[in-house]
CSV table of C-alpha atoms in Angstrom, one decimal:
chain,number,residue,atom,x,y,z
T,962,UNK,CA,-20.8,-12.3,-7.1
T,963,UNK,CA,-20.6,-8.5,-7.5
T,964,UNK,CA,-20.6,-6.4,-4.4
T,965,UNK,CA,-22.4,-2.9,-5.3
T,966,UNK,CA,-23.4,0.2,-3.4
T,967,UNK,CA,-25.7,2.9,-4.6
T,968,UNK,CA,-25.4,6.5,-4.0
T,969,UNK,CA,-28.1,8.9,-4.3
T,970,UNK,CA,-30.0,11.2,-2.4
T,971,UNK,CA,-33.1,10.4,-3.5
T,972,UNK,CA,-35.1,7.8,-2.0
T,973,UNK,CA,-36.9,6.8,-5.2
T,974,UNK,CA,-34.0,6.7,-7.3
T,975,UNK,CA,-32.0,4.6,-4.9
T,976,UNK,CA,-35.3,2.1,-5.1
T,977,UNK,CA,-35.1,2.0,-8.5
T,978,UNK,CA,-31.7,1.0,-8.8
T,979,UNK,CA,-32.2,-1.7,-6.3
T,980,UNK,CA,-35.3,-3.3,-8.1
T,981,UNK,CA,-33.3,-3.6,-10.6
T,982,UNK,CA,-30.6,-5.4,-9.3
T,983,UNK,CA,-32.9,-8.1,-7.4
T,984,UNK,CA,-33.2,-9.2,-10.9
T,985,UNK,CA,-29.5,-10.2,-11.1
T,986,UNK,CA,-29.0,-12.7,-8.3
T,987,UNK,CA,-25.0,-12.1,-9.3
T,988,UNK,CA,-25.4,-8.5,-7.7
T,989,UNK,CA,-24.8,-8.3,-4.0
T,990,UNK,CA,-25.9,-4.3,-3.0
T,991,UNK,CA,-23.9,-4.1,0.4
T,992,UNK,CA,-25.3,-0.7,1.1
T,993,UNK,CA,-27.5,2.0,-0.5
T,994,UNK,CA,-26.8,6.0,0.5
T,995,UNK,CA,-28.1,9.1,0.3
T,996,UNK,CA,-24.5,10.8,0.2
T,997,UNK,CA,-20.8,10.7,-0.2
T,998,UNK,CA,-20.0,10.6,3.6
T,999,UNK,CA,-21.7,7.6,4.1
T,1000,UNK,CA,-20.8,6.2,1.2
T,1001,UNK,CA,-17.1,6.9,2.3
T,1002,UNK,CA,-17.8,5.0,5.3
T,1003,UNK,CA,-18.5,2.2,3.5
T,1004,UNK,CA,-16.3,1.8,0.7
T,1005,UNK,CA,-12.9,2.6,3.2
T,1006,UNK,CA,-14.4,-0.5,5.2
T,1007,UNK,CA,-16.3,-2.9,2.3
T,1008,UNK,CA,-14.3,-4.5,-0.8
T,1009,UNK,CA,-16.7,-3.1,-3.7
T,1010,UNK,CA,-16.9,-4.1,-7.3
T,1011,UNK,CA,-19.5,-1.9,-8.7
T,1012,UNK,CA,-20.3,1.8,-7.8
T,1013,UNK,CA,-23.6,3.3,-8.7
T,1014,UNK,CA,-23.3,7.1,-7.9
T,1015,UNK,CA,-25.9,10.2,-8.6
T,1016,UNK,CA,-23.6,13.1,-9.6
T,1017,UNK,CA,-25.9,16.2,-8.1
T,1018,UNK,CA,-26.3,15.5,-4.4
T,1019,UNK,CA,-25.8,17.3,-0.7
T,1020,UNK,CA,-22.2,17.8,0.6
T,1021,UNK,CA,-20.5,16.8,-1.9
T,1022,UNK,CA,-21.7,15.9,-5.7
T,1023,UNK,CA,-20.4,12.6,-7.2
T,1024,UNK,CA,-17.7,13.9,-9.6
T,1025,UNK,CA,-16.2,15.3,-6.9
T,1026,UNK,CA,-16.5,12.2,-3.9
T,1027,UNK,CA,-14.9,10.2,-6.4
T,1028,UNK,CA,-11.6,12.4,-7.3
T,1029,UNK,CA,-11.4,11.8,-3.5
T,1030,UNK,CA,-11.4,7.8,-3.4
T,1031,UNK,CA,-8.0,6.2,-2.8
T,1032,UNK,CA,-9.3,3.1,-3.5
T,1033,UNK,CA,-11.3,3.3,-6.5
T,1034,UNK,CA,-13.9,0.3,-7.5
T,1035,UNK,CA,-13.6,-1.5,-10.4
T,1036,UNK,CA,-16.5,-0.4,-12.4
T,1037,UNK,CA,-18.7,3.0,-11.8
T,1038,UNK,CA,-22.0,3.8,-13.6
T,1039,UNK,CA,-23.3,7.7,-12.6
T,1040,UNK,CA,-27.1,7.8,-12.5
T,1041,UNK,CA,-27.9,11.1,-12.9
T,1042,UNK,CA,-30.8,13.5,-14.2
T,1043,UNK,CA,-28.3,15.5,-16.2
T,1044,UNK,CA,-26.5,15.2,-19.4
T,1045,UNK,CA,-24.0,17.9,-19.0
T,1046,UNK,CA,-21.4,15.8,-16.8
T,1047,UNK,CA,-20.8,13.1,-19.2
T,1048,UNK,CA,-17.7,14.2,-20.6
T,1049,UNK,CA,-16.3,14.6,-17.0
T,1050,UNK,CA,-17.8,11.2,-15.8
T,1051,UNK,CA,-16.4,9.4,-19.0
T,1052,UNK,CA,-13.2,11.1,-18.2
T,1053,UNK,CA,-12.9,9.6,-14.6
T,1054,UNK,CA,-13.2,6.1,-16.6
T,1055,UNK,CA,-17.2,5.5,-16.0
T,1056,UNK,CA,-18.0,2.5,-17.8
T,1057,UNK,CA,-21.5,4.2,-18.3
T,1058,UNK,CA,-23.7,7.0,-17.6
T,1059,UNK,CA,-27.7,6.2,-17.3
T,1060,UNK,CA,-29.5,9.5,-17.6
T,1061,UNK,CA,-32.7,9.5,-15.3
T,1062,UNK,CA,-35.1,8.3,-16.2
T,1063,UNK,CA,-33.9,4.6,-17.6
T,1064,UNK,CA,-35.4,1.5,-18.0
T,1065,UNK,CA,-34.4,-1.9,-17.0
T,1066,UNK,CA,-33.1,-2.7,-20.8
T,1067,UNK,CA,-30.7,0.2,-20.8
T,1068,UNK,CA,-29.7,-0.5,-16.9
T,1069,UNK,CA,-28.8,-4.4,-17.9
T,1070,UNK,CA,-26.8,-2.9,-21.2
T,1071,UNK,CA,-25.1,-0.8,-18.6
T,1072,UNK,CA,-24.4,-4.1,-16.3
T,1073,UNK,CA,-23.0,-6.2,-18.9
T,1074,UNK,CA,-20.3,-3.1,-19.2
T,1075,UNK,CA,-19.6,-3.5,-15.9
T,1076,UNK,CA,-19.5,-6.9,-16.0
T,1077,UNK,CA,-16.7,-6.6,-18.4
T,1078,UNK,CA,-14.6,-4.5,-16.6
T,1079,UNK,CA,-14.7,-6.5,-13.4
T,1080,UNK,CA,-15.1,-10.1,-14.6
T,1081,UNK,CA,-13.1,-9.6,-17.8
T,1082,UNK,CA,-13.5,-12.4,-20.5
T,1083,UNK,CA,-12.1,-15.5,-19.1
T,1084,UNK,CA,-10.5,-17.3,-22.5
T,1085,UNK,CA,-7.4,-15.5,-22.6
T,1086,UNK,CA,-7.2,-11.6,-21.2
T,1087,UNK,CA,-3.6,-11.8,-21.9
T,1088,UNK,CA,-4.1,-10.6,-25.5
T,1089,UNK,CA,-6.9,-9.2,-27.9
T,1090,UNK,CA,-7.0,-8.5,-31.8
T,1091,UNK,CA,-7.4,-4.8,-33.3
T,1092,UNK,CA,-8.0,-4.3,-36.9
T,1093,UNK,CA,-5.9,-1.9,-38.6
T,1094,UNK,CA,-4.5,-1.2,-42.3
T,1095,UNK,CA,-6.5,-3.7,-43.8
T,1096,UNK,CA,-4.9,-6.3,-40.8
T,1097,UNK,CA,-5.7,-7.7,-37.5
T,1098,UNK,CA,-3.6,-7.3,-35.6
T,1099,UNK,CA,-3.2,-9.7,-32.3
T,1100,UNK,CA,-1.3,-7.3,-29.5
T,1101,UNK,CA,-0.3,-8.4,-26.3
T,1102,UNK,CA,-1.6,-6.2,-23.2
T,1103,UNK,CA,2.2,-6.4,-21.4
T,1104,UNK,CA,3.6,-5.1,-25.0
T,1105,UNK,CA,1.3,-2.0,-25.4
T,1106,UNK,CA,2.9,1.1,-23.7
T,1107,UNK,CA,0.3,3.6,-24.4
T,1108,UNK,CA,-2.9,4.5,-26.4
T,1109,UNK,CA,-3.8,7.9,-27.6
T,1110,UNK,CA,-6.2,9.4,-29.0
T,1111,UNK,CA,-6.4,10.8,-32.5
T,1112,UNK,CA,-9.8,12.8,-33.3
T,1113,UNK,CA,-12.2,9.2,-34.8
T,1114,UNK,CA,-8.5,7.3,-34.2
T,1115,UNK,CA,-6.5,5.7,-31.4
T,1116,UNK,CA,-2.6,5.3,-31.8
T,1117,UNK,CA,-1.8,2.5,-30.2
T,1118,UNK,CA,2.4,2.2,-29.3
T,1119,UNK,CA,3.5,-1.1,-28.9
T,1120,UNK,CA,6.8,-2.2,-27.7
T,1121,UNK,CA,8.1,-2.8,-31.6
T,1122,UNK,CA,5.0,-0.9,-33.4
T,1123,UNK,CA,2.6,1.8,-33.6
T,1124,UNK,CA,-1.1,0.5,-35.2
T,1125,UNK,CA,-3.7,3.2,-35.8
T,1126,UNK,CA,-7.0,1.5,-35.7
T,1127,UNK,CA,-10.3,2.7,-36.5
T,1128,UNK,CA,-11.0,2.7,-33.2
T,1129,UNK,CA,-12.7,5.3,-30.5
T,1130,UNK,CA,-10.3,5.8,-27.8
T,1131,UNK,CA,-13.2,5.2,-25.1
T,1132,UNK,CA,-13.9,2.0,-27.4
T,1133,UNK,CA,-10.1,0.9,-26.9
T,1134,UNK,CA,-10.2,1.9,-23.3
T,1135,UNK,CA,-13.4,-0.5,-22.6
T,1136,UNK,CA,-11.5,-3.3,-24.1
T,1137,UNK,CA,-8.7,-3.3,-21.9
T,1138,UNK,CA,-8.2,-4.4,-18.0
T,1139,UNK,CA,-9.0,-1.1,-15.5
T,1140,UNK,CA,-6.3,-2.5,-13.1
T,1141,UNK,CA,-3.2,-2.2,-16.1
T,1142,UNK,CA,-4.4,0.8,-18.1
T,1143,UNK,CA,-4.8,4.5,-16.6
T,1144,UNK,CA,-5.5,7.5,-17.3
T,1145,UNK,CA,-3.4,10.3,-17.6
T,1146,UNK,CA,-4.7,13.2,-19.6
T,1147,UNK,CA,-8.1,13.2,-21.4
T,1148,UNK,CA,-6.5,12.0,-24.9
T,1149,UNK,CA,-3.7,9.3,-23.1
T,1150,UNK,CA,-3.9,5.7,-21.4
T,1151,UNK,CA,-0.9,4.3,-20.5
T,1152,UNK,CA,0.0,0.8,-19.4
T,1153,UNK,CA,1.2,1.2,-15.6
T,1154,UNK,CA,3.3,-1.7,-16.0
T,1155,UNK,CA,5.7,-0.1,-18.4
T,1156,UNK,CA,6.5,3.0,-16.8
T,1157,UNK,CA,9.8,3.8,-16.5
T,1158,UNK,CA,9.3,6.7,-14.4
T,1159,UNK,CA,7.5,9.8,-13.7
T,1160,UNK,CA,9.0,13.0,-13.8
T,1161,UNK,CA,7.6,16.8,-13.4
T,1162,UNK,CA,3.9,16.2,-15.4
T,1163,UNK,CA,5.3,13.5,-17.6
T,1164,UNK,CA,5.4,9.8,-17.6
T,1165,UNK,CA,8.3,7.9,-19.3
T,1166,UNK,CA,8.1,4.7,-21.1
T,1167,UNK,CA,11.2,3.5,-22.9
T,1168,UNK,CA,12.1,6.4,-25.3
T,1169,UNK,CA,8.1,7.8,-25.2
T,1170,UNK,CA,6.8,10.9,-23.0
T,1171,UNK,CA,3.5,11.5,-22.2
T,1172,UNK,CA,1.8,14.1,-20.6
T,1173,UNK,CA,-0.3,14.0,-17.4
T,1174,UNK,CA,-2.9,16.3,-17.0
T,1175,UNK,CA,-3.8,18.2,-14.5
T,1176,UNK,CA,-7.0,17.2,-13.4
T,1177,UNK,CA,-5.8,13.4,-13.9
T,1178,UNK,CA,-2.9,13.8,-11.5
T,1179,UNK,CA,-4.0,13.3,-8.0
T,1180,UNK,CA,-6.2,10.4,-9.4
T,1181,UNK,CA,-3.1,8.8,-10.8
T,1182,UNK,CA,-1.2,9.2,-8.1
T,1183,UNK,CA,-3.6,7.5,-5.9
T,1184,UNK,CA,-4.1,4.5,-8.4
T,1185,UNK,CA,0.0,4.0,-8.6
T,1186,UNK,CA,0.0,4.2,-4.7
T,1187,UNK,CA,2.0,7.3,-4.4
């Protein structure tokens, strides 16, 4: 079962979502909102899996509220009439961004992303295979130490290799578990389990630095526990 709230202020929109969710008797919508605060309320009280948040709202708009969050759900799709924020929603490590209006097909493709990111495949989420340099690769999640991102390429440092796959970094970042791998700057993920330790705007890992970006910091902070 997946405990989701919605977040909108419109009454409509907020209808919508939930229709569509009584189709998915997994889903388990613990509250529906017309803003942040009462959102707030809820999710500092209410374990939730799924967050489904408009982005343009009263008091305070949804890219915002979430920078905010200490505790930060698992998987977050913005529903929102505008295009424009994408890049900042995809940033904040959305797993997807329905653009009003959308149908049920595209809100179930959406759902199965979620689904991933909470309830990640079950066979063996120790490990998955990448296919680089004419090789596939199998890499352990403990042994990566960071991913980044290399225009149509990710660079992915292991703990005894670098592999550059033909990969899109949001692509890599889907396929790997929210609750290890954070953001730090718009082109770095890092595997929170290999830090060494954080200095100034930098994280160490072994002999590698990476950068932490500005707008990533207080959000990183928070996801660490500091």
């Amino acid at each position: 079962m997946m405990n989701c709230l919605i977040v909108d202020d419109a009454p409509i929109a907020r209808e919508i979502v939930a229709g569509y969710c009584s189709h998915l008797p997994f889903i388990h919508i613990v509250g529906s909102c017309s803003n942040a605060l009462e959102a707030k309320a809820i999710l500092d009280n209410t374990p939730i899996d799924l967050l489904f948040l408009d982005i343009n709202m009263p008091v305070l708009n949804g890219i915002s509220f979430l920078k905010t969050l200490k505790q930060i759900p698992a998987a977050i799709i913005f529903t929102t009439a505008y295009r424009e924020y994408a890049a900042d929603a995809f940033d904040l490590s959305a797993c997807d961004y329905l653009v009003k209006p959308f149908s049920l097909e595209r809100f179930l493709v959406a759902i199965d992303k979620a689904k991933e990111k909470i309830q990640p495949a079950t066979v063996n989420t120790s490990y998955f295979f990448l296919k680089a340099d004419g090789k596939i690769y199998k890499l352990l999640h403990n042994d990566i130490l960071y991913a980044e991102a290399k225009g149509n390429y990710t660079k992915v440092v292991c703990q005894q290799q670098v592999i550059v796959p033909n990969i899109a970094f949001s692509a890599l970042e889907s396929m790997l578990p929210a609750a290890v791998f954070i953001r730090t700057h718009r082109s770095f993920l890092v595997n929170k389990t290999n830090i060494t330790h954080i200095q100034g705007n930098c994280i160490y890992l072994q002999k590698h630095e990476v950068p932490i970006g500005h707008r990533y910091k207080e959000m990183l902070f928070r996801q660490l526990g500091i």
